[in-house]
mmCIF file of C-alpha atoms and ligand atoms in Angstrom:
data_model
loop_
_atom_site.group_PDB
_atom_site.id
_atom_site.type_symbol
_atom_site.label_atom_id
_atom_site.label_comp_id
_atom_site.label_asym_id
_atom_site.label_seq_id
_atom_site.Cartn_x
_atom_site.Cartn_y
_atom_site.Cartn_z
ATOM 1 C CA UNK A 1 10.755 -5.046 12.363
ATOM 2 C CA UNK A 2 13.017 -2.217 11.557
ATOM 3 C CA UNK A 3 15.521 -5.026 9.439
ATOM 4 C CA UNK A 4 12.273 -6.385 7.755
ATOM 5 C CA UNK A 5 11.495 -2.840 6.567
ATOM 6 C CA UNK A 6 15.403 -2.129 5.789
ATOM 7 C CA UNK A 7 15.146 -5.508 3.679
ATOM 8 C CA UNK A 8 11.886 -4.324 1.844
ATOM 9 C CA UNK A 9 13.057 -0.887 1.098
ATOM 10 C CA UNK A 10 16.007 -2.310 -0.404
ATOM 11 C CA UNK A 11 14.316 -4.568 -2.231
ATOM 12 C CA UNK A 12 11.672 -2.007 -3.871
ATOM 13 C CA UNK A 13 14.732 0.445 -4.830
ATOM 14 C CA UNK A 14 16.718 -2.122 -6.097
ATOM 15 C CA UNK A 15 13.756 -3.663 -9.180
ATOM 16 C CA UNK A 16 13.174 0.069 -9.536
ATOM 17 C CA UNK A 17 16.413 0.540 -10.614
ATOM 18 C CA UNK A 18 16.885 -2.645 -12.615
ATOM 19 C CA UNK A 19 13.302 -1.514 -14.297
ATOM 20 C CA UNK A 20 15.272 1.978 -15.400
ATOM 21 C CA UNK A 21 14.132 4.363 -13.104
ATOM 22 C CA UNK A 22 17.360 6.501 -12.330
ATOM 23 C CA UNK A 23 15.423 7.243 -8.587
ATOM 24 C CA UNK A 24 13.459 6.101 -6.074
ATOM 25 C CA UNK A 25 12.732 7.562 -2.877
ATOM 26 C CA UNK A 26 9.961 6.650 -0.123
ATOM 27 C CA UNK A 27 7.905 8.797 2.349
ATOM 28 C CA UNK A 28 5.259 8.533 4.704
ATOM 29 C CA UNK A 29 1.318 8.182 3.608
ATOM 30 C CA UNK A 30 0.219 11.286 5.291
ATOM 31 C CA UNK A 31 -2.180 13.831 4.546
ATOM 32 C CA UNK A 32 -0.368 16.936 2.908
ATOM 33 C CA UNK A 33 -2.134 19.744 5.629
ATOM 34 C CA UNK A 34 0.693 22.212 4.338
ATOM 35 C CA UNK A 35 -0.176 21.813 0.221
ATOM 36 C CA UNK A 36 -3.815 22.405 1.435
ATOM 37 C CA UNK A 37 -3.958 26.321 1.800
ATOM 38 C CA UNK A 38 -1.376 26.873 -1.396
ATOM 39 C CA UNK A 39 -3.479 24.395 -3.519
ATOM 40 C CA UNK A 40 -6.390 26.541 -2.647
ATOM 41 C CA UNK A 41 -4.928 30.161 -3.356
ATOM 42 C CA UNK A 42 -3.248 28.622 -6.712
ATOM 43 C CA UNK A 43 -6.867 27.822 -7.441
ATOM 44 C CA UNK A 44 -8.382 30.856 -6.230
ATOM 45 C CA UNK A 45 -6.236 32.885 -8.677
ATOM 46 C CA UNK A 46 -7.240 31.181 -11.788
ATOM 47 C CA UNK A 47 -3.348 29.796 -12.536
ATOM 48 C CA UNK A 48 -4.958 26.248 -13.103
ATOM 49 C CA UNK A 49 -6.802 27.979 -16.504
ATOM 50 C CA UNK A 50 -8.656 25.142 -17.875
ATOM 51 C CA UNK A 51 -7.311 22.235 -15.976
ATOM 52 C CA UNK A 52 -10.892 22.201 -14.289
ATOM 53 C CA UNK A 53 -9.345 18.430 -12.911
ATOM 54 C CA UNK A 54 -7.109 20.145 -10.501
ATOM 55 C CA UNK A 55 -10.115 21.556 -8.592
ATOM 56 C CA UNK A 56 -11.619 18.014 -9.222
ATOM 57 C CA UNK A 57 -11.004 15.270 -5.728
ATOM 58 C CA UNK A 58 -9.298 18.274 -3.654
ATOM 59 C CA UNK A 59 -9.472 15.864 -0.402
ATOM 60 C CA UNK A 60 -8.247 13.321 -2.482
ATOM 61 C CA UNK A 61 -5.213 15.019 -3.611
ATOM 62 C CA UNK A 62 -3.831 15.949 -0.193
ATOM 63 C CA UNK A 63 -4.372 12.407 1.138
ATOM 64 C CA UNK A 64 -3.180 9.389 -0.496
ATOM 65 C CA UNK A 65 -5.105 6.856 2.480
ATOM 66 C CA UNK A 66 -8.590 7.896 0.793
ATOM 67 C CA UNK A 67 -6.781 6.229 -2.707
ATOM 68 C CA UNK A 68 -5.278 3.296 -1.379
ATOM 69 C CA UNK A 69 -7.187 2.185 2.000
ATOM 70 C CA UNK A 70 -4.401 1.504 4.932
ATOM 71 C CA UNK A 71 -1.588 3.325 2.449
ATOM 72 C CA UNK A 72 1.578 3.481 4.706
ATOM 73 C CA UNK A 73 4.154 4.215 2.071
ATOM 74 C CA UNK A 74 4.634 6.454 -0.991
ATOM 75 C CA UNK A 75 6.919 5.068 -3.215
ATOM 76 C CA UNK A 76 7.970 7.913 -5.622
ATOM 77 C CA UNK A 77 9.875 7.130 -9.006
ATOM 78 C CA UNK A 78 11.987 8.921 -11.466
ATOM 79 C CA UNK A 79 12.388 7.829 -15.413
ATOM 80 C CA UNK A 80 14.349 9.305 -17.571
ATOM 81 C CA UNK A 81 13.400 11.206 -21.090
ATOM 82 C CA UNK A 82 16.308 12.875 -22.078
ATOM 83 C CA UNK A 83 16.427 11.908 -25.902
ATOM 84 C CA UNK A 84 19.774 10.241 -27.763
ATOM 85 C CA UNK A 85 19.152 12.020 -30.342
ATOM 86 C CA UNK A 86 17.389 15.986 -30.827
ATOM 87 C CA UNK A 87 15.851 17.378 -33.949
ATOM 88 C CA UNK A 88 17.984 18.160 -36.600
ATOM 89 C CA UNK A 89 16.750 21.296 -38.252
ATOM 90 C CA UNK A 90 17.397 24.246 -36.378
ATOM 91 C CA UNK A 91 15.169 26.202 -38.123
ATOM 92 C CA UNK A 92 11.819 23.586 -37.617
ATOM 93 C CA UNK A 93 9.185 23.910 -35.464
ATOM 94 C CA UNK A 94 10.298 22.773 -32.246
ATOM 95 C CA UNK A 95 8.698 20.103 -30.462
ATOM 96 C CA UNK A 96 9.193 19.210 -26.649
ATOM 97 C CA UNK A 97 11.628 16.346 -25.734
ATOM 98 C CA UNK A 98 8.935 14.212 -23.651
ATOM 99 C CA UNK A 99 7.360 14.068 -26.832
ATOM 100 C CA UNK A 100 9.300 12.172 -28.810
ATOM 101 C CA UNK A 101 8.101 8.625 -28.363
ATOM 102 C CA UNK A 102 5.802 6.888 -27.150
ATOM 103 C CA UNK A 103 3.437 8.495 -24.597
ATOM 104 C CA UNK A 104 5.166 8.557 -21.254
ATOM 105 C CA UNK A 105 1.982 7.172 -19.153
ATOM 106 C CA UNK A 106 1.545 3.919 -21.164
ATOM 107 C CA UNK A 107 5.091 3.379 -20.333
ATOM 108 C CA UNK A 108 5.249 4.415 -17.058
ATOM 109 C CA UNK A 109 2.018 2.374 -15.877
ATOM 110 C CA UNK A 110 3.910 -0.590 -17.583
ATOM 111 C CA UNK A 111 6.819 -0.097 -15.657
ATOM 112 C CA UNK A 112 5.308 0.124 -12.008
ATOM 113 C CA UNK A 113 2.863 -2.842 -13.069
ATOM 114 C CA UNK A 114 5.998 -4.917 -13.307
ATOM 115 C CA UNK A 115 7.203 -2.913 -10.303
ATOM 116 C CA UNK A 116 4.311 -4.068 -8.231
ATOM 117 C CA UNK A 117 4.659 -7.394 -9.243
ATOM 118 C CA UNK A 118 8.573 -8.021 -8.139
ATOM 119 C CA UNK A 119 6.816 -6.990 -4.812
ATOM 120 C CA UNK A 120 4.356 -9.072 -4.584
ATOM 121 C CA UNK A 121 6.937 -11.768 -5.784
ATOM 122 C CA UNK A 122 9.235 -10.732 -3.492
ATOM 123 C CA UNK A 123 7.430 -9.508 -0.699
ATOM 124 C CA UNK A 124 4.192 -10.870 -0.402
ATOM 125 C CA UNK A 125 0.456 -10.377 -0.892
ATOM 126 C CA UNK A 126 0.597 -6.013 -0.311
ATOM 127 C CA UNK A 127 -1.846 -3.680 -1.426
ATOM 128 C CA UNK A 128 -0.913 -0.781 -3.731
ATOM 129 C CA UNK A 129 -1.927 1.506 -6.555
ATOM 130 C CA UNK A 130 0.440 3.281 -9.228
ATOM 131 C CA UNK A 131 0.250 6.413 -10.668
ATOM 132 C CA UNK A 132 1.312 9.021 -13.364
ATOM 133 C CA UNK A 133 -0.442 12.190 -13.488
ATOM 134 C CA UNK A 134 -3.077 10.117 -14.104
ATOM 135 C CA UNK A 135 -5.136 10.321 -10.844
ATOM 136 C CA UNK A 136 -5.624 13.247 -8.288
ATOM 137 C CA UNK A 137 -1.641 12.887 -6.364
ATOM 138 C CA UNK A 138 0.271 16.003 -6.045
ATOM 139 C CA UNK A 139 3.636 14.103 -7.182
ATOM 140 C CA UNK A 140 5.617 17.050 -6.925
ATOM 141 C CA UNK A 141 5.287 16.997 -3.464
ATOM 142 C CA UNK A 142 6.090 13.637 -2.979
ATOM 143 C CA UNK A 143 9.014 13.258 -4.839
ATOM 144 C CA UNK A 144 10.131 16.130 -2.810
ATOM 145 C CA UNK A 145 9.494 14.414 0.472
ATOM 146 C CA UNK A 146 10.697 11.112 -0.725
ATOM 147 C CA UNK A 147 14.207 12.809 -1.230
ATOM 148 C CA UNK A 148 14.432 12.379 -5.298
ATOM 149 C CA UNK A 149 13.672 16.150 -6.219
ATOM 150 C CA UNK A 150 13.287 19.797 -5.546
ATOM 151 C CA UNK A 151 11.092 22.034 -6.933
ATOM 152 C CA UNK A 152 12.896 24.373 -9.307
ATOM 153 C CA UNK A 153 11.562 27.826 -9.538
ATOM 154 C CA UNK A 154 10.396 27.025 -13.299
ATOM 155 C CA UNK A 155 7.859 24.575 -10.920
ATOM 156 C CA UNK A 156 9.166 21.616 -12.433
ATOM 157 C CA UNK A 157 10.877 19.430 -10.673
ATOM 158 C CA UNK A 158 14.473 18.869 -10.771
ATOM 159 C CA UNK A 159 17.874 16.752 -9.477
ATOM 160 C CA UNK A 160 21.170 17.209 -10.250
ATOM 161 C CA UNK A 161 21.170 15.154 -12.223
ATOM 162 C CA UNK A 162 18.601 17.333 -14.532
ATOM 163 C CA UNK A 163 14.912 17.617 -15.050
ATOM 164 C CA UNK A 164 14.234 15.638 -18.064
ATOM 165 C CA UNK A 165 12.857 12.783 -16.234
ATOM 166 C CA UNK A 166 8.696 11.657 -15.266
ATOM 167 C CA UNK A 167 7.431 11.271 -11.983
ATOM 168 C CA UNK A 168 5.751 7.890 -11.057
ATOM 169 C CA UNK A 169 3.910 7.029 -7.277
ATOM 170 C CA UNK A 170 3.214 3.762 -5.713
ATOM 171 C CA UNK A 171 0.925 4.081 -2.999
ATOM 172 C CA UNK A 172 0.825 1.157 -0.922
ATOM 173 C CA UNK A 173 -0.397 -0.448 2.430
ATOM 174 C CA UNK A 174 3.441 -1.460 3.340
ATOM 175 C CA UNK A 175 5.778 0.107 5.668
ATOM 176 C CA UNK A 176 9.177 1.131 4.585
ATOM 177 C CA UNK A 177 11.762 3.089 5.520
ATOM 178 C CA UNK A 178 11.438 6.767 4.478
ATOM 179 C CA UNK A 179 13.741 8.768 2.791
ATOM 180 C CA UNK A 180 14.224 12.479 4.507
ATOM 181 C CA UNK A 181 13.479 15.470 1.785
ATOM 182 C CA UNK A 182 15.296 16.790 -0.762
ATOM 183 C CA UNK A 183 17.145 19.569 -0.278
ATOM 184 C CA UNK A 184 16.620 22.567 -2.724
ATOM 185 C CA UNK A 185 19.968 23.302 -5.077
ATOM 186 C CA UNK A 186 18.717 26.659 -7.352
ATOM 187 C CA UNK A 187 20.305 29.188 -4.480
ATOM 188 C CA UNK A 188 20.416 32.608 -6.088
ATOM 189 C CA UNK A 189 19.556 31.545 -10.111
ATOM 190 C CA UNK A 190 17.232 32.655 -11.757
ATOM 191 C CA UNK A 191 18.079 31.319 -15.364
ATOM 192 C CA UNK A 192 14.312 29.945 -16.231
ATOM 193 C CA UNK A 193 13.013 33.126 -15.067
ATOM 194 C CA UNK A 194 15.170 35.134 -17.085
ATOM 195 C CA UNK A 195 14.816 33.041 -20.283
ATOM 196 C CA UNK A 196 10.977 32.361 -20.204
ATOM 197 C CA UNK A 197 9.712 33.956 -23.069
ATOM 198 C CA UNK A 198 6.084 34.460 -21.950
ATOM 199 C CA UNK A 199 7.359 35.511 -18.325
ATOM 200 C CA UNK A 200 5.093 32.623 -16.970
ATOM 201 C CA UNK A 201 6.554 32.403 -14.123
ATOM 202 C CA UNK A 202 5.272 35.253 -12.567
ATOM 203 C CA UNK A 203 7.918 34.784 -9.055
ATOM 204 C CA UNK A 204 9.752 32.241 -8.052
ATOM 205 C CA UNK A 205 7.956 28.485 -7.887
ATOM 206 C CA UNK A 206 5.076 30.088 -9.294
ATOM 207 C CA UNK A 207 3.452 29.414 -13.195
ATOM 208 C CA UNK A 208 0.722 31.086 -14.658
ATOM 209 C CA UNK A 209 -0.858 28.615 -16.822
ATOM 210 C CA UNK A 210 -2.413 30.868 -19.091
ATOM 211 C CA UNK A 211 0.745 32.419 -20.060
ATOM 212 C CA UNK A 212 2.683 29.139 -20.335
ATOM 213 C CA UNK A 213 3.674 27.628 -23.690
ATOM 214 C CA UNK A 214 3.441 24.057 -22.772
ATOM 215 C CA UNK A 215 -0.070 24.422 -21.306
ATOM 216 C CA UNK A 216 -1.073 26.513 -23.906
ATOM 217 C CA UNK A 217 0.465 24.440 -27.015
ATOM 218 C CA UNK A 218 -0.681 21.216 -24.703
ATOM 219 C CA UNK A 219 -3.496 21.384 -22.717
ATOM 220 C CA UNK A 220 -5.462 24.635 -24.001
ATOM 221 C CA UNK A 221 -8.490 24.132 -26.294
ATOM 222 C CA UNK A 222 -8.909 27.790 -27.328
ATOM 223 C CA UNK A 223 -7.717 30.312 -29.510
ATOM 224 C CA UNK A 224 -3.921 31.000 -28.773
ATOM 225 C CA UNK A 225 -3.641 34.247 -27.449
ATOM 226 C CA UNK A 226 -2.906 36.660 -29.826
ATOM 227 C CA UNK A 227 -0.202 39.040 -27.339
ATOM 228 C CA UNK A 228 1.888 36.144 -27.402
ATOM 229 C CA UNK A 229 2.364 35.841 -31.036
ATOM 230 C CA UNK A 230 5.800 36.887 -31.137
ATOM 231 C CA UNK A 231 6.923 35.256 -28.175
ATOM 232 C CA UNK A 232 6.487 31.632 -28.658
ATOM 233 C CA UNK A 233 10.072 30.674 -30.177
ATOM 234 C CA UNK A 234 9.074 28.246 -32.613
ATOM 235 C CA UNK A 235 7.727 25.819 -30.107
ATOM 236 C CA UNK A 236 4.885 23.666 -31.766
ATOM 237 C CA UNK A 237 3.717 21.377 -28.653
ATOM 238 C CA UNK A 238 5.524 21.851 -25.147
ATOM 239 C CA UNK A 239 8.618 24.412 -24.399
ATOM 240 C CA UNK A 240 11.594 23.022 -22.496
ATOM 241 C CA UNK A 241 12.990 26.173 -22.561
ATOM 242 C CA UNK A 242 12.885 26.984 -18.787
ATOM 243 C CA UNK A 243 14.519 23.079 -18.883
ATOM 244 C CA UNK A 244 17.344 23.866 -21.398
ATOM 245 C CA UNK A 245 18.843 26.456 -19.759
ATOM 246 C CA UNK A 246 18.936 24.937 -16.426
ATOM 247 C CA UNK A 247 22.455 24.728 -15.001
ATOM 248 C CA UNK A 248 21.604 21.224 -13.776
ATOM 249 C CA UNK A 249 20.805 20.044 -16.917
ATOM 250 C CA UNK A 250 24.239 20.062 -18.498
ATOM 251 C CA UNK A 251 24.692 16.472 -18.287
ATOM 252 C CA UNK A 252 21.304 15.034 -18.196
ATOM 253 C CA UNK A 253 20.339 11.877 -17.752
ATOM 254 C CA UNK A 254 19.581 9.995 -21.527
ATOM 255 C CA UNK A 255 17.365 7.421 -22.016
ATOM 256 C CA UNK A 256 17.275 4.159 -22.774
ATOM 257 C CA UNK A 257 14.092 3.472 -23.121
ATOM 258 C CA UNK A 258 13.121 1.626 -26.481
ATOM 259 C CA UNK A 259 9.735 3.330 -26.246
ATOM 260 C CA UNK A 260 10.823 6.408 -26.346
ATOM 261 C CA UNK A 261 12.648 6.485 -29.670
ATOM 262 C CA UNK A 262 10.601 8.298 -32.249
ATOM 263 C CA UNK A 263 9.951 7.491 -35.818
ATOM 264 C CA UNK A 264 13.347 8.178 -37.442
ATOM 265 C CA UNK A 265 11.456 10.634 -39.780
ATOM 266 C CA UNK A 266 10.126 12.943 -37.216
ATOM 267 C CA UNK A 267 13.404 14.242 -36.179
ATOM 268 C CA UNK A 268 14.438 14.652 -39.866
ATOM 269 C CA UNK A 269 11.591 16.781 -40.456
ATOM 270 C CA UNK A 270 12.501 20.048 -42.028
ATOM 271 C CA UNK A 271 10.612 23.381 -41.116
ATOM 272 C CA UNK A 272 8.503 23.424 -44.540
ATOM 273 C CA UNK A 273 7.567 19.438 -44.118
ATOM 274 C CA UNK A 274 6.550 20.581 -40.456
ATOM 275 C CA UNK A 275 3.842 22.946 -42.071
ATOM 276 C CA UNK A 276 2.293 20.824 -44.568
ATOM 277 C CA UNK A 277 2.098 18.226 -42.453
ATOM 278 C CA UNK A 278 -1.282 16.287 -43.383
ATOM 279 C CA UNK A 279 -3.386 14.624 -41.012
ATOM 280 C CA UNK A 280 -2.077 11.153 -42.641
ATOM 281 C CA UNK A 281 1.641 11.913 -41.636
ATOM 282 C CA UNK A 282 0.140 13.241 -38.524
ATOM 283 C CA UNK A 283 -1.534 9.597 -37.908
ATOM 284 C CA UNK A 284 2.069 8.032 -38.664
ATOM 285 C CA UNK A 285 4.260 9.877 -36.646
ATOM 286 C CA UNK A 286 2.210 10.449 -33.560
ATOM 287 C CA UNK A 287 0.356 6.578 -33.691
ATOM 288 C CA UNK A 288 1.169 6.347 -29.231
ATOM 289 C CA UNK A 289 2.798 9.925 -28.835
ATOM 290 C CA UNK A 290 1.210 12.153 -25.967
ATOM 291 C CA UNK A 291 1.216 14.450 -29.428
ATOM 292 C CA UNK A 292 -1.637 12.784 -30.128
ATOM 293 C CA UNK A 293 -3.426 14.456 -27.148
ATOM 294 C CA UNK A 294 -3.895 18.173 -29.128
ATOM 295 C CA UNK A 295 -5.071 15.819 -32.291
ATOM 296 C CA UNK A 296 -4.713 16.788 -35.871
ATOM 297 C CA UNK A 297 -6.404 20.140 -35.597
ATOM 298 C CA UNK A 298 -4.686 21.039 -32.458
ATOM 299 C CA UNK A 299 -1.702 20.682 -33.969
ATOM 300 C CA UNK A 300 -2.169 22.598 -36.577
ATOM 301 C CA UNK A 301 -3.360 25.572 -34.908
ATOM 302 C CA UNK A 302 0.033 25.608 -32.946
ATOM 303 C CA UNK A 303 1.524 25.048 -36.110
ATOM 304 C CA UNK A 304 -0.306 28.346 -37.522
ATOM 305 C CA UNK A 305 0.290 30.039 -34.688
ATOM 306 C CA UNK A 306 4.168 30.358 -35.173
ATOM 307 C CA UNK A 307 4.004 30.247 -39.185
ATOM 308 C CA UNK A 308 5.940 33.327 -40.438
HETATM 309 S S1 SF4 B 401 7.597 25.931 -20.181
HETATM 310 FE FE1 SF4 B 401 8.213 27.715 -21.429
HETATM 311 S S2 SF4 B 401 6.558 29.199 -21.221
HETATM 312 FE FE2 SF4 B 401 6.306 27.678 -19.584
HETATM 313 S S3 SF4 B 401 7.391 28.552 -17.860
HETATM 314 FE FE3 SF4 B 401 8.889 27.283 -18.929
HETATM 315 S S4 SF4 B 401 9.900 28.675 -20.359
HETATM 316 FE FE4 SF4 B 401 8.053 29.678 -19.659
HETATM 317 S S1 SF4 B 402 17.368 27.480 -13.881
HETATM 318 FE FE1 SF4 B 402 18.218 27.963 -11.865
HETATM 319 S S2 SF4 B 402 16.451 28.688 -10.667
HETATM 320 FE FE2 SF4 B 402 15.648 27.641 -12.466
HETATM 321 S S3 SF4 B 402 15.274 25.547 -11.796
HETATM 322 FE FE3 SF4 B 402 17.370 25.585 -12.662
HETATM 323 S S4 SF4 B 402 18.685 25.986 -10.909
HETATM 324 FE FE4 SF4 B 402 16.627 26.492 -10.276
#
């Protein structure tokens, strides 16, 4: 038995790899009884803001056998994002790199799809269910069990290889050999504290949504708020800038995902072209970007937001 799950783990990492995930790690379907009491207090103190999902399926989130009946395995998956090419204007609106292309959980879901498929190819008849932030799995978690990533104290997750990567699950009713967890690499920096403009990250491993700029320039409906005026550094939907300064994200990993090329206009876009933009261009540029998830008028109040 133990060779038979040897020969399947190899076989998963091996398509995920060919498929252009740069990792894949595997842990044990188990409920998460230690993510229950911090997903509570994180709750409890408001930090979600207006991600009302995240209180949404709290049983569900903690145990990936009420998802996929009989799941045995969490297969966890890394894909790269790190652009070829950034913005050229130094001066323009800044816009985050997982933005660039296409949106990442189209592509994702495609890959995992196929994913699935080699395994059922390859494998045999198994049950299992992908995901991308799409459905109530705390990911973080699992890519930290499965080995691929720590938690940085920005929250994000990170390798050292970098952070510019997504986060993909298979759950699935097959046992496999498990990866041990990842062992965390930030030691005594502090770098993303230091350099958050917003000071969102109110200690170590711990965000405060409502302070955040790429929940705020993302997910936030509202009216920007108006102490943070100053503060926002130009950034017109998502940050990166507890990302950039990251000591393991000197060499990240780059893409080479098709996908994820932009229109060859939107990183030519000057600072003044970023501020007229009409809701035509808008259309153009952002036809299957994640941009498209703040639509026109979103965007613009961001874009008004940091007009000076
Ligand atoms: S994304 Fe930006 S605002 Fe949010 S924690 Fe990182 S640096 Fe701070
Ligand atoms: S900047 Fe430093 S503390 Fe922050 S995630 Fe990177 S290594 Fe960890």
């Amino acid at each position: 038995m133990n060779s038979r799950k040897h020969k399947y783990t190899q076989i998963i990492k091996t398509e995920a790899k060919n498929l252009g995930f740069f990792a894949c790690g595997i842990s044990k379907a188990r409920f998460l009884e230690e993510e229950a009491e911090n997903l509570e207090n994180w709750l409890k103190k408001g930090y979600n803001a207006e991600m009302q999902y995240m209180e949404n399926h709290f049983e569900k989130r903690l145990n990936p056998k009420l998802l996929v009946p009989g799941a045995k395995s969490v297969i966890s998956l890394l894909y790269p994002y790190y652009p070829q090419t950034l913005q050229k204007h130094k001066d323009a609106p800044v816009l985050s790199k997982y933005a660039y292309g296409e949106d990442y959980h189209f592509v994702l879901k495609d890959k995992m799809k196929k994913l699935m498929t080699a395994i059922n190819e390859k494998i045999g008849e198994v049950n299992g269910r992908a995901f991308t932030d799409s459905a109530p799995v705390l990911d973080k978690k699992w890519a930290e069990l499965s080995g691929t990533a720590w938690r940085g104290k920005h929250s994000g997750m990170l390798t050292k290889q970098g952070s510019f990567f997504f986060i993909g699950e298979i759950i699935i009713d097959l046992e496999l050999q498990y990866d041990i967890p990842a062992n965390n690499y930030c030691g005594t920096c502090t770098r993303c504290i230091d350099a958050c403009p917003t000071q969102a990250i109110t200690e170590p491993y711990k965000i405060d949504a409502r302070k955040c700029i790429s929940y705020l320039t993302v997910e936030f409906k509202g009216s920007l708020p108006e102490e943070l005026k100053t503060k926002f550094k130009n950034r017109v939907f998502g940050c990166d800038i507890c990302q950039d300064v990251c000591p393991h994200n000197r060499n990240p990993v780059i893409h080479n995902e098709q996908r994820f090329i932009p229109d060859p206009e939107l990183l030519e876009m000057t600072k003044s072209e970023w501020h007229e933009i009409t809701e035509d261009i808008f259309k153009k540029l952002f036809k299957k970007s994640a941009v498209k998830r703040t639509k026109f008028k979103g965007l613009k109040r961001n874009l008004d937001f940091i007009k000076q």
